[in-house]
Short mmCIF file of C-alpha atoms and ligand atoms in Angstrom, two decimals:
data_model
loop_
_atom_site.label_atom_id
_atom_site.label_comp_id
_atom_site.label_asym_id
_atom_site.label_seq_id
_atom_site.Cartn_x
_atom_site.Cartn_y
_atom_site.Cartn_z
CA UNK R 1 1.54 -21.76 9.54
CA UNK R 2 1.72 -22.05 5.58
CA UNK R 3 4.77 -23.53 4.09
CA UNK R 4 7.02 -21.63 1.92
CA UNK R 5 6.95 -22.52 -1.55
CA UNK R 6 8.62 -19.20 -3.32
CA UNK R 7 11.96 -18.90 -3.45
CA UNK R 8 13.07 -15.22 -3.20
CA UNK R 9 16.73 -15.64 -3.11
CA UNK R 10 17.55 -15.58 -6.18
CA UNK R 11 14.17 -14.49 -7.95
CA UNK R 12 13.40 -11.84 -10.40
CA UNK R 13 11.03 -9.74 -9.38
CA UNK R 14 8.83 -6.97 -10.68
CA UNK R 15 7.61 -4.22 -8.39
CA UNK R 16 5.12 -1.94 -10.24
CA UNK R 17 4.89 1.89 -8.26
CA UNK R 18 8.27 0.98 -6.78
CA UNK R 19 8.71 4.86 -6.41
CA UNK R 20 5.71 5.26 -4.53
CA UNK R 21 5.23 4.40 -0.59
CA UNK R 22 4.96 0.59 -0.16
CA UNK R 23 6.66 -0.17 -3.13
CA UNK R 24 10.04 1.18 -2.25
CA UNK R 25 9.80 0.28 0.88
CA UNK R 26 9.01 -3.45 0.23
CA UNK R 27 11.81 -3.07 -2.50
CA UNK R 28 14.16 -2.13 -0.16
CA UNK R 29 13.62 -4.53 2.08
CA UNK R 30 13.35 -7.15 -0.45
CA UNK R 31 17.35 -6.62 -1.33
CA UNK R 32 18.53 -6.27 2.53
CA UNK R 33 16.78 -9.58 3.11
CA UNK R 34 17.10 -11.48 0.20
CA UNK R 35 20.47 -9.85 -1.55
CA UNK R 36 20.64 -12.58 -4.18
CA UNK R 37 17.36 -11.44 -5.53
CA UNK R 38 16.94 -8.53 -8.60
CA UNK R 39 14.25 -6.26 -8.67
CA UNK R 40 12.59 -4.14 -11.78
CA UNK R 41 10.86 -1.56 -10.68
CA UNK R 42 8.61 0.36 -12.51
CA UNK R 43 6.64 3.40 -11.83
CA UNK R 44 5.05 6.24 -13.82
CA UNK R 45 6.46 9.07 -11.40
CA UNK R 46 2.63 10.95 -11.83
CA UNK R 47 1.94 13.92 -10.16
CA UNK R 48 -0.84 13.14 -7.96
CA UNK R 49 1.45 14.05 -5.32
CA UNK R 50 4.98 15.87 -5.21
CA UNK R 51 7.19 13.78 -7.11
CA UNK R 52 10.22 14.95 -5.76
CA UNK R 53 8.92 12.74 -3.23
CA UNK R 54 9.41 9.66 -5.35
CA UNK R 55 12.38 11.10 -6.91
CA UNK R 56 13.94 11.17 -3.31
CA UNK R 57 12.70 7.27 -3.01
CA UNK R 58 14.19 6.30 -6.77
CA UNK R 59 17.55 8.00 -5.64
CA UNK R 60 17.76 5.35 -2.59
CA UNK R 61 16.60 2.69 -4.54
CA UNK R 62 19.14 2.99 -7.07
CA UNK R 63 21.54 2.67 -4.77
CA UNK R 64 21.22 -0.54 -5.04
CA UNK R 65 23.18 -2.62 -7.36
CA UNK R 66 20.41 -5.45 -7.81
CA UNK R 67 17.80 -2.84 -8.59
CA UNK R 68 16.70 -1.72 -12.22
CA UNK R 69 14.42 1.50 -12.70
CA UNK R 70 11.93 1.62 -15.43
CA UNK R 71 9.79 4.99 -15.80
CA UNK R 72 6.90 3.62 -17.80
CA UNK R 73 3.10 2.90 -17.21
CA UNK R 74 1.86 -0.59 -16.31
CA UNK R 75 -1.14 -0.18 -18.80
CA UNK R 76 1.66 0.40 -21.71
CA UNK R 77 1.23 -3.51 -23.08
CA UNK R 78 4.16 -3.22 -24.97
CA UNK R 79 6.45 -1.64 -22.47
CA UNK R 80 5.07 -4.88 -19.95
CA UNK R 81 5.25 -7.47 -22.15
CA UNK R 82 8.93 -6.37 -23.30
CA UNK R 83 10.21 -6.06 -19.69
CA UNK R 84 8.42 -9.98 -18.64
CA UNK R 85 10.65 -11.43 -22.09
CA UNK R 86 13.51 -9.60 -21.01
CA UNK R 87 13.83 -10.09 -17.09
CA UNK R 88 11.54 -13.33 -16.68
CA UNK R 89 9.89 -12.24 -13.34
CA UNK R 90 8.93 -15.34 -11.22
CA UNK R 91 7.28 -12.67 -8.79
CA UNK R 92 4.97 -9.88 -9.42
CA UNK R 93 4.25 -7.36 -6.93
CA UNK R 94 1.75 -4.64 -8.53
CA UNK R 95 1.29 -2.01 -6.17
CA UNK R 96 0.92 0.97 -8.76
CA UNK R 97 -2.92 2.07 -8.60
CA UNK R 98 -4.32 5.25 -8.41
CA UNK R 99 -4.85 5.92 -4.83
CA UNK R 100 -6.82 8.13 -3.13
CA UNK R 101 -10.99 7.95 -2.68
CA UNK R 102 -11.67 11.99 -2.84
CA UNK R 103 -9.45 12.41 -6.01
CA UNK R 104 -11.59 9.74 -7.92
CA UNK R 105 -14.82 11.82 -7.90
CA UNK R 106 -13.33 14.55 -10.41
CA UNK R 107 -10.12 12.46 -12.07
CA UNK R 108 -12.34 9.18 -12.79
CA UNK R 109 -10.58 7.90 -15.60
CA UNK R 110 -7.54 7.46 -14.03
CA UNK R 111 -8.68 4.79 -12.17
CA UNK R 112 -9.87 3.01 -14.49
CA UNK R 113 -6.97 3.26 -16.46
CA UNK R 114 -4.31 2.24 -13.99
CA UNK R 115 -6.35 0.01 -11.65
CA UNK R 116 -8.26 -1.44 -14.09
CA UNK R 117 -6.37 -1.41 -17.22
CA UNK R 118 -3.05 -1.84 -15.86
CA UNK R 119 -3.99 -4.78 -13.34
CA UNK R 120 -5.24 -6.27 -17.00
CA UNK R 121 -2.11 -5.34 -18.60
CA UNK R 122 -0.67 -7.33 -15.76
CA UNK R 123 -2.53 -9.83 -15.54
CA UNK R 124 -2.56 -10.85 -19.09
CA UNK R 125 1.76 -10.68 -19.23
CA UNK R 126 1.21 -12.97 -16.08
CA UNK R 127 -1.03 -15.43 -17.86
CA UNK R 128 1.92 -15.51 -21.02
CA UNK R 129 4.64 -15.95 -19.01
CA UNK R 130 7.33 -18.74 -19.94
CA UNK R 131 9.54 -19.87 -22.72
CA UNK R 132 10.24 -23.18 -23.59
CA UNK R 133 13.57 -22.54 -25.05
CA UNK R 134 15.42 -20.46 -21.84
CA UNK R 135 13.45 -23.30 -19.54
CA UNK R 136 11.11 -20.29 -17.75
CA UNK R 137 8.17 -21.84 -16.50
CA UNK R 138 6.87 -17.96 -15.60
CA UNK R 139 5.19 -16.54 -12.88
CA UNK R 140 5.32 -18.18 -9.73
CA UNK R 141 3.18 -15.97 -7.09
CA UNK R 142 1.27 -12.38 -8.09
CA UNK R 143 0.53 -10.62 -5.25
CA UNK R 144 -1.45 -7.11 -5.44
CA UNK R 145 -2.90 -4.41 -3.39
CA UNK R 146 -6.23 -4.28 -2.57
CA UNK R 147 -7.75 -2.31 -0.57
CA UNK R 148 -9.96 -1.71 2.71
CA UNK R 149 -11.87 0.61 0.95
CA UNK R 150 -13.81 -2.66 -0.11
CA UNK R 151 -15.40 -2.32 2.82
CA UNK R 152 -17.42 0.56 2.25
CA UNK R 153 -20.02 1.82 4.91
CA UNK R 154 -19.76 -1.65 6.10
CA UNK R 155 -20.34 -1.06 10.40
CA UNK R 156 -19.30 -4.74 11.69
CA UNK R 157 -15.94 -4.65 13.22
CA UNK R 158 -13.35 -5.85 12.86
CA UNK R 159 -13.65 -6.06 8.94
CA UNK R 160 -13.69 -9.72 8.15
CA UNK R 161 -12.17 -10.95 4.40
CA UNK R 162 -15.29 -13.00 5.35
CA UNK R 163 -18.01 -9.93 4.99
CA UNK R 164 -19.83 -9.65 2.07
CA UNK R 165 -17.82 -6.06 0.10
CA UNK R 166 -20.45 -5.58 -3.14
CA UNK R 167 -21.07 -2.55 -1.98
CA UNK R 168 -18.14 -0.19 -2.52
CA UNK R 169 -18.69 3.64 -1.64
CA UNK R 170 -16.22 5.25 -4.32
CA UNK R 171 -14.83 4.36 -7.62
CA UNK R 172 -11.48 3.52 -6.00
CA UNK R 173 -13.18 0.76 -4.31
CA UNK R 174 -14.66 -0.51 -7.27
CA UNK R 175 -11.41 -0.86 -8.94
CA UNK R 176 -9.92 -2.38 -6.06
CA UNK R 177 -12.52 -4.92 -5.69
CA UNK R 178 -12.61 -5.13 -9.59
CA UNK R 179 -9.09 -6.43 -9.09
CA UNK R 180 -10.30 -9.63 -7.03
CA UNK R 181 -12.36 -10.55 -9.08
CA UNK R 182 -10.10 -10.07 -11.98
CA UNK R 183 -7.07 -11.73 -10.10
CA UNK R 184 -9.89 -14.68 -9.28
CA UNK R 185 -10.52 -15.17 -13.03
CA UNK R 186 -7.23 -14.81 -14.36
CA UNK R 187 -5.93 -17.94 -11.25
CA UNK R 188 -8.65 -19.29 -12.23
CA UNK R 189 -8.22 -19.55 -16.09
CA UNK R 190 -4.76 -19.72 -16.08
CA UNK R 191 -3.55 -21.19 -13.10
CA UNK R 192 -1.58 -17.65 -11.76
CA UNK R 193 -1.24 -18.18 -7.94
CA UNK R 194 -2.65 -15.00 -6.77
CA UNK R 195 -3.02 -13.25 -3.62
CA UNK R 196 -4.26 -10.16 -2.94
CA UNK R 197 -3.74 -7.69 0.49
CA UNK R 198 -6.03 -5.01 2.02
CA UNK R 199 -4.51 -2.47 3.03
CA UNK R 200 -5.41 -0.33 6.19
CA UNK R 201 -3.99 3.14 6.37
CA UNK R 202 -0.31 2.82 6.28
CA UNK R 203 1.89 5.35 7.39
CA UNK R 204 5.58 6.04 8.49
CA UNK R 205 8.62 7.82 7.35
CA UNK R 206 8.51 9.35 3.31
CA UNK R 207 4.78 8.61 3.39
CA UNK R 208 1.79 9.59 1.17
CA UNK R 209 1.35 13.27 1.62
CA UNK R 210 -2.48 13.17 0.71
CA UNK R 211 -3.36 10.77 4.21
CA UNK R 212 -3.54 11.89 7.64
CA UNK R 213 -0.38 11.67 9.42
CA UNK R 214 1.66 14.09 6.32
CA UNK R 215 -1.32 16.19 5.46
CA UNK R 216 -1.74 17.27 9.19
CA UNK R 217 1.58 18.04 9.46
CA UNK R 218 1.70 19.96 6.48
CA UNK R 219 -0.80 22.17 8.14
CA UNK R 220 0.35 22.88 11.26
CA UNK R 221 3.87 23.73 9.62
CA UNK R 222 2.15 25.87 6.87
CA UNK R 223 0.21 28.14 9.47
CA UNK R 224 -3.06 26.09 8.43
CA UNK R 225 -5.91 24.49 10.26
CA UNK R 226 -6.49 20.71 10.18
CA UNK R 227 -10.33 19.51 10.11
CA UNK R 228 -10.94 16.81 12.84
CA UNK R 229 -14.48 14.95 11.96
CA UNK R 230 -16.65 13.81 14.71
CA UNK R 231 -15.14 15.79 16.97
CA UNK R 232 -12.17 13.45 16.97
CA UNK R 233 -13.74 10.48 18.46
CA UNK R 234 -13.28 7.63 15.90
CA UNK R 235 -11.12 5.01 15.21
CA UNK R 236 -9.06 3.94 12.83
CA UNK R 237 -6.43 1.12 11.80
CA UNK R 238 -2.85 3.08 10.88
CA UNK R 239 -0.63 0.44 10.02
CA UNK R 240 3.14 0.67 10.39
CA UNK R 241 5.00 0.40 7.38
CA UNK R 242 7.75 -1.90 8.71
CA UNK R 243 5.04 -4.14 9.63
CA UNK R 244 3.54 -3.75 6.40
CA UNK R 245 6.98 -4.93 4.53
CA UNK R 246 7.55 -7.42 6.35
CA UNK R 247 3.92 -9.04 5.89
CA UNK R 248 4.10 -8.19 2.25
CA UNK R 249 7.55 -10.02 2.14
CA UNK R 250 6.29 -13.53 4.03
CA UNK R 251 3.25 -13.38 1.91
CA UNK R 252 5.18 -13.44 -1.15
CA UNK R 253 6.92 -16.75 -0.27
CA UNK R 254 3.95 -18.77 -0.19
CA UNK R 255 1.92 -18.70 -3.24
CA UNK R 256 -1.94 -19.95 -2.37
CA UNK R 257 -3.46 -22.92 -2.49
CA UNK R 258 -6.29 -23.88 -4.53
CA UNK R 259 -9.78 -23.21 -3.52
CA UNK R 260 -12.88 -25.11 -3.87
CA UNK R 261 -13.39 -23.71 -7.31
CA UNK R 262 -9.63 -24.45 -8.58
CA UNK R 263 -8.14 -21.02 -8.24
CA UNK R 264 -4.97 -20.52 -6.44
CA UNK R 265 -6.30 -17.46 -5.09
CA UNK R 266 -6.83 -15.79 -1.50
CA UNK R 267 -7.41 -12.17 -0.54
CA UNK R 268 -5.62 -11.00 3.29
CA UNK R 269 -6.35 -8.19 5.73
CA UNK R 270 -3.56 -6.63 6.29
CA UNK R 271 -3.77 -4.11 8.96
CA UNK R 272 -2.92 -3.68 12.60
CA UNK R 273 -6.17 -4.74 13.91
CA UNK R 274 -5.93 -2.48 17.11
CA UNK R 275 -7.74 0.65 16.54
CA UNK R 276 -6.36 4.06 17.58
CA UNK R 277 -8.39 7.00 18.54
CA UNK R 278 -8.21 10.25 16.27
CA UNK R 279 -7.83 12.55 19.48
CA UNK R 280 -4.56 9.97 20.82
CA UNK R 281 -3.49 10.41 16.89
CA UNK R 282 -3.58 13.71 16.85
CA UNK R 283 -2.02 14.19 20.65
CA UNK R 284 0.91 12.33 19.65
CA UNK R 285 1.44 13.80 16.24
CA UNK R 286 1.80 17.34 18.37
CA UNK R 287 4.07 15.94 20.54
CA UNK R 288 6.42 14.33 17.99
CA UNK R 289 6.54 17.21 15.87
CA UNK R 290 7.77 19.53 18.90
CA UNK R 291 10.14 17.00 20.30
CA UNK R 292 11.70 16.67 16.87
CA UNK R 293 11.83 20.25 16.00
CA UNK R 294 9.41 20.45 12.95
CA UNK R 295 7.47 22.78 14.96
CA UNK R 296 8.14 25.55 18.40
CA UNK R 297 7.47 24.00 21.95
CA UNK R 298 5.22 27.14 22.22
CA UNK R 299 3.03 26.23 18.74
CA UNK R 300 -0.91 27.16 19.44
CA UNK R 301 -2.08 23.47 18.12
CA UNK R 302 -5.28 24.39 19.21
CA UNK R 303 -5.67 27.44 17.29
CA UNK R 304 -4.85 25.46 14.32
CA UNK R 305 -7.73 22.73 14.88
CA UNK R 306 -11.02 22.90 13.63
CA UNK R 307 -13.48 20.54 15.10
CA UNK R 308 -16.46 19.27 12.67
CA UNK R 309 -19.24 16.98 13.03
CA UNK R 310 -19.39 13.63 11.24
CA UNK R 311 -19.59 14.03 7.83
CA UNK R 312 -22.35 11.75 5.58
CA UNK R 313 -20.71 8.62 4.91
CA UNK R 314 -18.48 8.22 7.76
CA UNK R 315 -18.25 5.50 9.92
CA UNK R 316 -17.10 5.25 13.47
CA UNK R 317 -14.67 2.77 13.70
CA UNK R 318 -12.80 0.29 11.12
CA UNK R 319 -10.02 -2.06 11.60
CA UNK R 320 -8.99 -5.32 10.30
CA UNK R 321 -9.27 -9.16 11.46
CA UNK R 322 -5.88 -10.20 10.70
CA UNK R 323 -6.31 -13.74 12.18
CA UNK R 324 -5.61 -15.25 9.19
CA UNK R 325 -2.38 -13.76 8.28
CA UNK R 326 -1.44 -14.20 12.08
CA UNK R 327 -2.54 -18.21 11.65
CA UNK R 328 -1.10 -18.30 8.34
CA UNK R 329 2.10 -15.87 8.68
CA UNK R 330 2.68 -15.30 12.28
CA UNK R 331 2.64 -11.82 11.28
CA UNK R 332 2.71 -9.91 14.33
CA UNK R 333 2.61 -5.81 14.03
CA UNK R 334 4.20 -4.68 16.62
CA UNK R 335 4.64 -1.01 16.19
CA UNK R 336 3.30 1.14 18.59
CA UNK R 337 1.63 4.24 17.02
CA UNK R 338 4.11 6.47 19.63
CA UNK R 339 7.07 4.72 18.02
CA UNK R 340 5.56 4.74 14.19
CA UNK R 341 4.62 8.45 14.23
CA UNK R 342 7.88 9.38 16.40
CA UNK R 343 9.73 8.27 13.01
CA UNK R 344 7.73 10.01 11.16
CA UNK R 345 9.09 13.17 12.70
CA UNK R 346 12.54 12.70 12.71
CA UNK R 347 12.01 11.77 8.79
CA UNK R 348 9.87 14.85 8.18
CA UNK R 349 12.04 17.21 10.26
CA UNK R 350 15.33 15.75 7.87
CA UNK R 351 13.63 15.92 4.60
CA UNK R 352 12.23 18.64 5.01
CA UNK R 353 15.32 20.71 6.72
CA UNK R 354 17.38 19.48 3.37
N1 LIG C 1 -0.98 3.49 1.72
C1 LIG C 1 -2.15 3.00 2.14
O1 LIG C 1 -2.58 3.25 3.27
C2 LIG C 1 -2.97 2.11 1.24
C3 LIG C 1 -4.21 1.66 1.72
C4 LIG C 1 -4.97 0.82 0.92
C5 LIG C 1 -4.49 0.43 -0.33
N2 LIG C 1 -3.30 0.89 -0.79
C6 LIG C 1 -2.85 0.47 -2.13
O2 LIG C 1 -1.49 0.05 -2.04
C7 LIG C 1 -0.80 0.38 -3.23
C8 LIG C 1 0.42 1.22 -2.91
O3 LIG C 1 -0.02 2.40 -2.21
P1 LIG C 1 0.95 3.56 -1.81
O4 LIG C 1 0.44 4.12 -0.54
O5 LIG C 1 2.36 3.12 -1.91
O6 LIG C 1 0.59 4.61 -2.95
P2 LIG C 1 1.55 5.55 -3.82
O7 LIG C 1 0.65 6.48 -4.56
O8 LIG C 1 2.60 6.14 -2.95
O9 LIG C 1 2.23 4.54 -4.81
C9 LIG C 1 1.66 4.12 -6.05
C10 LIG C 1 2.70 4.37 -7.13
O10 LIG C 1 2.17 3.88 -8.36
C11 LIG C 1 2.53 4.75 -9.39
N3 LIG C 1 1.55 4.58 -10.47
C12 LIG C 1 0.24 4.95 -10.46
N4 LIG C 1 -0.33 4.61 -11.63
C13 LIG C 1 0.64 4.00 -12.38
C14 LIG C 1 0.66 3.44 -13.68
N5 LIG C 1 -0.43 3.42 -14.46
N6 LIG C 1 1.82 2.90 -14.13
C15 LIG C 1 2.94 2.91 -13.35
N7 LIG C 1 2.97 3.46 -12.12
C16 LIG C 1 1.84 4.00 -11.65
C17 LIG C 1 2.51 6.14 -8.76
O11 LIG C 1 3.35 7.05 -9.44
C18 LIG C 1 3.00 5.85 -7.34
O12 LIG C 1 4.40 6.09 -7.22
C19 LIG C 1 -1.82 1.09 -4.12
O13 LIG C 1 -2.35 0.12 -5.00
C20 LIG C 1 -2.87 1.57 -3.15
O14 LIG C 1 -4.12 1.69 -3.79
C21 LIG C 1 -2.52 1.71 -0.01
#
């Protein structure tokens, strides 16, 4: 195990896309556990998705007395570098990326502009952060989302931070990798202790509507048919986001140590790294919805499910070798998929009925 060597106590701390899914989750659960801490949020509220989903998230965050909103874009230098003066962040969290790997083939620029240009935008407020005269020595730990999309068609499993990733399938995988190799440089450089997480599938209550869990759902209660690839037999990593928080939160306490090349830099899996079965998925799902009344103990799931081949591209089975951040962390994911997607239902059957 790693020492601690962040304080979040009484930090300041910047979440960027605080409205969206892990961000105001991890925000949350940055003021339960740490209540002397203040958070700035910040978050362009874009409408990639329905944003009075993130609405609904700002209005719980805001609850909060430690917690400032700021609607602004993380590529807006001006915006960033007035908000680092002002609140002297000692951690950075920068979740706010364009998601999504379909979406980049037709909305390409906004990749580049969020992932690459704001990650820069945030990376160079990083590398100017102090001030002699109030005694701020800056930032003490950036941590950022990356993604497992590195992987691209890569077939050895588990995926290893080891494995070479220079081949990335889409544009969003570019950027994410793009961000290593920026975060590398900029530790590097400047000395910013930077880590950066890959993320596999997260999911849970007030989720992303675009990934599986939401969009099937969305389906079934619109009258539609979901499209199960492969016939339903492959597996992937969902990752509880309780288990996600709470990784993201020990992480943040322990700023790297330097590598071989003098960068205080190291990149995480961060996943579940016990593979579930689409079919199981998709059983459960129909059994959570009906239990929690989002849909009819009589509904005809199997006239609502079309099953494909595998499509071009695809590959059977992913999930992530989280030994390190067990060795490291102790972090130990323990939700079960039953338990993850069961409060998923009574969240979606709530929200939904409001
Ligand atoms: N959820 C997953 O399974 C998953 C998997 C791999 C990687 N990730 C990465 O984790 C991070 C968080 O993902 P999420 O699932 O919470 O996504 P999300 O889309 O719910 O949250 C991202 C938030 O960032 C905001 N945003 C986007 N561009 C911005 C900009 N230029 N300036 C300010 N705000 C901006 C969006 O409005 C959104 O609220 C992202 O970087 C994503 O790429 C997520």
């Amino acid at each position: 195990m790693v020492d601690k060597n962040v304080d979040l106590n009484h930090a300041s701390i910047l979440v960027t896309g605080s409205s969206g899914f892990i961000g105001s989750n991890l925000s949350k659960k940055l003021m339960t556990k740490f209540p002397g801490c203040t958070i700035v949020g910040i978050d362009n509220m874009n409408d990639y998705y329905d944003v009075r989903l993130k609405d609904w998230r700002v209005e719980e965050l805001t609850q909060y007395p430690q917690f400032t909103f700021v609607k602004g874009d993380i590529a807006d230098e001006a915006l960033i570098n007035e908000l680092f003066a002002k609140y002297h962040f000692d951690v950075v969290v920068n979740l706010a990326a364009q998601a999504g790997v379909r979406y980049s083939i037709d909305h390409p620029e906004t990749y580049m502009h969020s992932n690459v240009m704001g990650f820069y935008t945030i990376l160079e407020a990083c590398r100017h952060s102090y001030d002699e005269n109030s005694g701020w020595d800056g930032v003490k730990h950036l941590v950022y989302a990356s993604s497992s999309s590195v992987y691209g068609g890569n077939t050895k499993v588990p995926f290893s931070t080891e494995d070479q990733v220079d081949t990335p399938v889409s544009l969003y995988a570019a950027t994410k990798k793009s961000n290593e190799l920026m975060a590398h440089a900029y530790s590097k450089l400047y000395g910013i202790p930077a880590t950066g997480l890959r993320f596999f599938s997260v999911y849970g209550p007030a989720g992303r509507p675009d990934m599986a869990l939401f969009k099937f759902t969305d389906l079934f209660v619109e009258g539609k048919t979901i499209e199960v690839y492969n016939y339903g037999h492959c597996r992937r990593d969902f990752t509880y986001i309780d288990d996600i928080v709470e990784g993201v939160t020990r992480i943040m306490q322990h700023s790297p140590d330097e590598n071989p090349v003098g960068a205080k830099y190291k990149v995480y899996n961060i996943g579940h790294a016990h593979p579930e079965e689409l079919l199981d998925f998709i059983t459960i799902l129909e059994d959570e919805l009906v239990k929690a009344g989002v849909l009819p103990e009589d509904y005809d799931f199997a006239a609502h499910t079309k099953y494909l081949p595998m499509q071009p591209g695809d590959v059977y089975e992913n999930y992530a070798d989280s030994s390190e951040l067990v060795k490291d962390f102790g972090y130990d994911p323990s939700t079960t998929i039953r338990d993850g997607i069961h409060a998923f239902a009574a969240w979606y059957k709530t929200y939904m009925g409001k």
